[in-house]
């Protein structure tokens, strides 16, 4: 069923025995697990694998749909979490299935919609806006500080002093713990915060300034390099939807 969820609402950490698909036709959600943070902007969806403990926060008022898929039926679709592009067809299928009974009868319209959704999900591209989270406590403190202050980065030596490790040690830990080098990880944080700001209606210039970029063009260049699309592309898409 469709659900209008107010800004700021928190769904505390929990898990499911199924694959969960979270989709927002409007609004922005943030999902945290012990392994990462995912921002779900409008017209994107997050797939969450069975057994993954996750916490959900509404970063604006959200018009949300949640679908649950038997693990066997979703084999190969997700390992952990994945943010997906949502095609116009997949969007309409999700909206249609959310109006069907939860226990839809075999052979009926609900089952036909579910089969089409599985087919579309397999064809959707991944949106690389994940922020992988380290297990090492020295990096956790550093990463928590950067997440809280993404536009005001300190010198790595200062982070190292707080962590009780050398800057060189922290640099070596990042690829091992997150799969990304330090600068790549920071860019993913910037990308996640940028999506959050843009989806709330902030301008590209405001987002660039808040994240510490010298100019909107420098910010746009980073954004396009990572996603293959400009922030203006997403703003135009969301305005057209509204």
Short mmCIF file of C-alpha atoms in Angstrom, two decimals:
data_model
loop_
_atom_site.label_atom_id
_atom_site.label_comp_id
_atom_site.label_asym_id
_atom_site.label_seq_id
_atom_site.Cartn_x
_atom_site.Cartn_y
_atom_site.Cartn_z
CA UNK A 1 0.00 0.00 0.00
CA UNK A 2 1.14 3.60 -0.61
CA UNK A 3 2.38 5.44 2.46
CA UNK A 4 2.90 9.15 3.13
CA UNK A 5 5.62 9.43 5.75
CA UNK A 6 6.51 12.74 7.47
CA UNK A 7 9.91 14.40 7.35
CA UNK A 8 12.23 13.18 10.08
CA UNK A 9 10.46 9.90 10.80
CA UNK A 10 12.84 7.13 11.81
CA UNK A 11 12.24 3.42 11.24
CA UNK A 12 14.56 1.76 13.73
CA UNK A 13 17.02 -0.96 12.80
CA UNK A 14 15.32 -4.17 11.65
CA UNK A 15 15.62 -6.86 8.99
CA UNK A 16 13.39 -9.01 6.77
CA UNK A 17 13.55 -12.62 5.57
CA UNK A 18 12.74 -11.32 2.05
CA UNK A 19 14.32 -8.95 -0.43
CA UNK A 20 12.82 -5.52 0.21
CA UNK A 21 12.35 -2.90 -2.48
CA UNK A 22 11.96 0.68 -1.22
CA UNK A 23 10.70 3.25 -3.72
CA UNK A 24 9.84 6.93 -3.26
CA UNK A 25 7.81 8.63 -5.95
CA UNK A 26 8.39 11.84 -3.96
CA UNK A 27 10.88 12.71 -1.25
CA UNK A 28 14.26 11.44 -0.09
CA UNK A 29 15.11 8.52 2.21
CA UNK A 30 18.37 7.47 3.88
CA UNK A 31 19.15 3.87 4.75
CA UNK A 32 21.98 2.88 7.10
CA UNK A 33 23.44 -0.56 7.65
CA UNK A 34 26.64 -1.58 9.39
CA UNK A 35 28.29 -1.68 5.97
CA UNK A 36 27.14 1.57 4.40
CA UNK A 37 24.80 4.50 3.91
CA UNK A 38 22.47 4.84 0.92
CA UNK A 39 20.51 7.91 -0.15
CA UNK A 40 17.35 7.13 -2.13
CA UNK A 41 16.28 10.14 -4.20
CA UNK A 42 12.95 10.37 -6.03
CA UNK A 43 12.36 7.84 -8.82
CA UNK A 44 15.12 5.57 -7.59
CA UNK A 45 14.71 2.40 -5.57
CA UNK A 46 16.78 0.52 -3.03
CA UNK A 47 16.97 -3.25 -3.00
CA UNK A 48 17.87 -4.72 0.41
CA UNK A 49 18.96 -8.35 0.67
CA UNK A 50 17.34 -10.73 3.17
CA UNK A 51 18.72 -10.50 6.69
CA UNK A 52 20.41 -7.11 6.25
CA UNK A 53 19.75 -5.03 9.37
CA UNK A 54 18.86 -1.51 8.25
CA UNK A 55 17.62 1.80 9.67
CA UNK A 56 15.47 4.14 7.57
CA UNK A 57 15.22 7.94 7.95
CA UNK A 58 12.93 10.27 5.99
CA UNK A 59 14.95 13.30 4.86
CA UNK A 60 11.78 15.01 3.63
CA UNK A 61 8.13 14.08 3.44
CA UNK A 62 8.14 10.84 1.47
CA UNK A 63 5.53 9.16 -0.69
CA UNK A 64 6.84 5.63 -0.29
CA UNK A 65 6.12 2.15 -1.58
CA UNK A 66 7.66 -1.01 -0.14
CA UNK A 67 7.55 -4.37 -1.92
CA UNK A 68 8.76 -7.70 -0.55
CA UNK A 69 10.20 -10.41 -2.79
CA UNK A 70 10.80 -14.03 -1.87
CA UNK A 71 14.54 -14.66 -1.72
CA UNK A 72 14.36 -17.53 -4.22
CA UNK A 73 12.54 -15.36 -6.75
CA UNK A 74 15.12 -12.58 -6.41
CA UNK A 75 18.21 -14.76 -6.75
CA UNK A 76 21.11 -12.71 -8.10
CA UNK A 77 19.33 -9.34 -7.87
CA UNK A 78 21.11 -8.01 -4.79
CA UNK A 79 23.93 -8.76 -2.41
CA UNK A 80 23.67 -6.28 0.45
CA UNK A 81 22.02 -3.12 -0.91
CA UNK A 82 21.66 -1.56 -4.38
CA UNK A 83 20.24 1.76 -5.51
CA UNK A 84 18.54 1.30 -8.88
CA UNK A 85 17.31 3.53 -11.65
CA UNK A 86 13.55 3.14 -12.03
CA UNK A 87 12.23 3.14 -15.57
CA UNK A 88 8.78 4.63 -16.31
CA UNK A 89 7.48 1.09 -16.83
CA UNK A 90 8.89 -0.17 -13.53
CA UNK A 91 7.45 2.85 -11.74
CA UNK A 92 3.96 2.12 -13.03
CA UNK A 93 4.30 -1.57 -12.18
CA UNK A 94 5.35 -0.76 -8.59
CA UNK A 95 2.45 1.65 -8.16
CA UNK A 96 0.01 -0.88 -9.60
CA UNK A 97 1.20 -3.79 -7.44
CA UNK A 98 1.07 -1.64 -4.29
CA UNK A 99 -2.71 -1.40 -4.81
CA UNK A 100 -3.15 -5.17 -4.99
CA UNK A 101 -3.86 -7.29 -1.88
CA UNK A 102 -0.73 -8.33 0.01
CA UNK A 103 -1.74 -11.99 -0.42
CA UNK A 104 -2.76 -11.77 -4.05
CA UNK A 105 -4.17 -15.03 -5.49
CA UNK A 106 -2.02 -17.22 -7.78
CA UNK A 107 -2.62 -16.69 -11.47
CA UNK A 108 -4.20 -13.28 -10.98
CA UNK A 109 -3.26 -9.71 -11.83
CA UNK A 110 -0.97 -9.38 -8.80
CA UNK A 111 1.17 -12.33 -9.83
CA UNK A 112 1.41 -11.03 -13.41
CA UNK A 113 2.56 -7.63 -12.13
CA UNK A 114 5.10 -9.26 -9.80
CA UNK A 115 6.62 -11.27 -12.66
CA UNK A 116 6.96 -8.14 -14.78
CA UNK A 117 8.59 -6.27 -11.88
CA UNK A 118 11.18 -9.02 -11.45
CA UNK A 119 11.95 -8.86 -15.16
CA UNK A 120 12.36 -5.08 -15.06
CA UNK A 121 14.48 -5.14 -11.90
CA UNK A 122 16.95 -7.46 -13.58
CA UNK A 123 17.40 -4.90 -16.37
CA UNK A 124 17.81 -1.78 -14.20
CA UNK A 125 21.14 -0.01 -13.82
CA UNK A 126 22.78 0.53 -10.43
CA UNK A 127 23.15 4.15 -9.28
CA UNK A 128 26.57 4.41 -7.57
CA UNK A 129 25.63 6.60 -4.59
CA UNK A 130 26.57 4.21 -1.79
CA UNK A 131 28.82 5.33 1.06
CA UNK A 132 30.54 2.14 2.29
CA UNK A 133 31.15 2.12 6.03
CA UNK A 134 34.30 0.79 7.71
CA UNK A 135 34.43 -1.65 10.61
CA UNK A 136 37.72 -0.29 11.95
CA UNK A 137 36.97 2.06 14.86
CA UNK A 138 39.72 4.50 13.88
CA UNK A 139 38.12 5.01 10.49
CA UNK A 140 34.59 5.06 11.92
CA UNK A 141 35.36 8.19 13.93
CA UNK A 142 36.91 9.90 10.91
CA UNK A 143 34.07 8.88 8.60
CA UNK A 144 31.44 9.99 11.10
CA UNK A 145 33.04 13.43 11.28
CA UNK A 146 33.15 13.75 7.49
CA UNK A 147 29.52 12.63 7.13
CA UNK A 148 28.48 15.25 9.68
CA UNK A 149 30.62 18.01 8.09
CA UNK A 150 31.07 17.12 4.40
CA UNK A 151 31.83 20.69 3.32
CA UNK A 152 34.40 21.40 6.00
CA UNK A 153 37.10 18.77 5.65
CA UNK A 154 39.97 18.91 8.11
CA UNK A 155 43.56 17.98 7.31
CA UNK A 156 44.06 14.23 7.30
CA UNK A 157 46.81 14.68 9.89
CA UNK A 158 44.23 16.20 12.25
CA UNK A 159 41.86 13.27 11.75
CA UNK A 160 44.79 10.93 12.36
CA UNK A 161 45.64 12.68 15.63
CA UNK A 162 42.08 12.17 16.87
CA UNK A 163 42.09 8.54 15.72
CA UNK A 164 45.42 7.71 17.37
CA UNK A 165 46.93 6.53 14.09
CA UNK A 166 49.18 8.03 11.44
CA UNK A 167 47.73 9.60 8.31
CA UNK A 168 49.57 6.96 6.30
CA UNK A 169 47.85 4.20 8.28
CA UNK A 170 44.43 5.75 7.65
CA UNK A 171 45.17 6.08 3.94
CA UNK A 172 46.10 2.38 3.79
CA UNK A 173 42.98 1.37 5.75
CA UNK A 174 40.47 3.06 3.44
CA UNK A 175 40.71 0.65 0.46
CA UNK A 176 40.80 -2.38 2.76
CA UNK A 177 37.82 -1.26 4.83
CA UNK A 178 35.62 0.47 2.24
CA UNK A 179 36.88 -0.63 -1.18
CA UNK A 180 37.58 3.03 -2.00
CA UNK A 181 40.57 5.31 -1.63
CA UNK A 182 40.15 8.22 0.76
CA UNK A 183 39.36 10.85 -1.89
CA UNK A 184 36.96 8.50 -3.65
CA UNK A 185 35.16 7.88 -0.38
CA UNK A 186 34.85 11.62 0.28
CA UNK A 187 33.41 12.09 -3.21
CA UNK A 188 30.76 9.46 -2.47
CA UNK A 189 29.83 11.37 0.69
CA UNK A 190 29.56 14.57 -1.33
CA UNK A 191 27.43 12.81 -3.91
CA UNK A 192 25.05 11.47 -1.26
CA UNK A 193 24.68 14.88 0.39
CA UNK A 194 24.24 16.52 -3.01
CA UNK A 195 21.32 14.24 -3.85
CA UNK A 196 19.76 15.02 -0.49
CA UNK A 197 20.06 18.79 -1.02
CA UNK A 198 18.99 18.81 -4.66
CA UNK A 199 15.95 16.63 -4.01
CA UNK A 200 14.90 19.09 -1.28
CA UNK A 201 14.94 21.87 -3.87
CA UNK A 202 18.36 23.43 -3.20
CA UNK A 203 20.15 24.98 -6.17
CA UNK A 204 23.32 23.56 -7.70
CA UNK A 205 25.18 26.65 -6.50
CA UNK A 206 24.02 26.17 -2.90
CA UNK A 207 24.98 22.49 -2.96
CA UNK A 208 28.43 23.30 -4.37
CA UNK A 209 29.04 25.93 -1.71
CA UNK A 210 27.80 23.76 1.16
CA UNK A 211 30.08 20.91 0.09
CA UNK A 212 33.18 23.11 -0.19
CA UNK A 213 33.60 23.27 -3.98
CA UNK A 214 35.28 26.33 -5.45
CA UNK A 215 32.51 26.81 -8.01
CA UNK A 216 29.27 25.22 -9.27
CA UNK A 217 31.18 24.08 -12.37
CA UNK A 218 33.71 22.16 -10.25
CA UNK A 219 30.87 20.50 -8.37
CA UNK A 220 29.05 19.67 -11.61
CA UNK A 221 32.23 18.15 -13.05
CA UNK A 222 32.59 15.82 -10.03
CA UNK A 223 28.92 14.87 -10.24
CA UNK A 224 29.07 14.09 -13.97
CA UNK A 225 32.30 12.14 -13.61
CA UNK A 226 30.75 9.79 -11.04
CA UNK A 227 27.23 9.44 -12.47
CA UNK A 228 27.50 10.32 -16.14
CA UNK A 229 24.75 12.94 -15.65
CA UNK A 230 24.76 16.49 -14.35
CA UNK A 231 22.87 17.65 -11.25
CA UNK A 232 20.81 19.83 -13.58
CA UNK A 233 19.59 16.63 -15.27
CA UNK A 234 18.13 15.35 -12.00
CA UNK A 235 16.64 18.73 -11.07
CA UNK A 236 14.88 18.93 -14.44
CA UNK A 237 13.59 15.38 -14.04
CA UNK A 238 12.12 16.05 -10.59
CA UNK A 239 10.56 19.36 -11.67
CA UNK A 240 8.93 17.63 -14.65
CA UNK A 241 7.57 14.93 -12.36
CA UNK A 242 6.04 17.47 -10.00
#
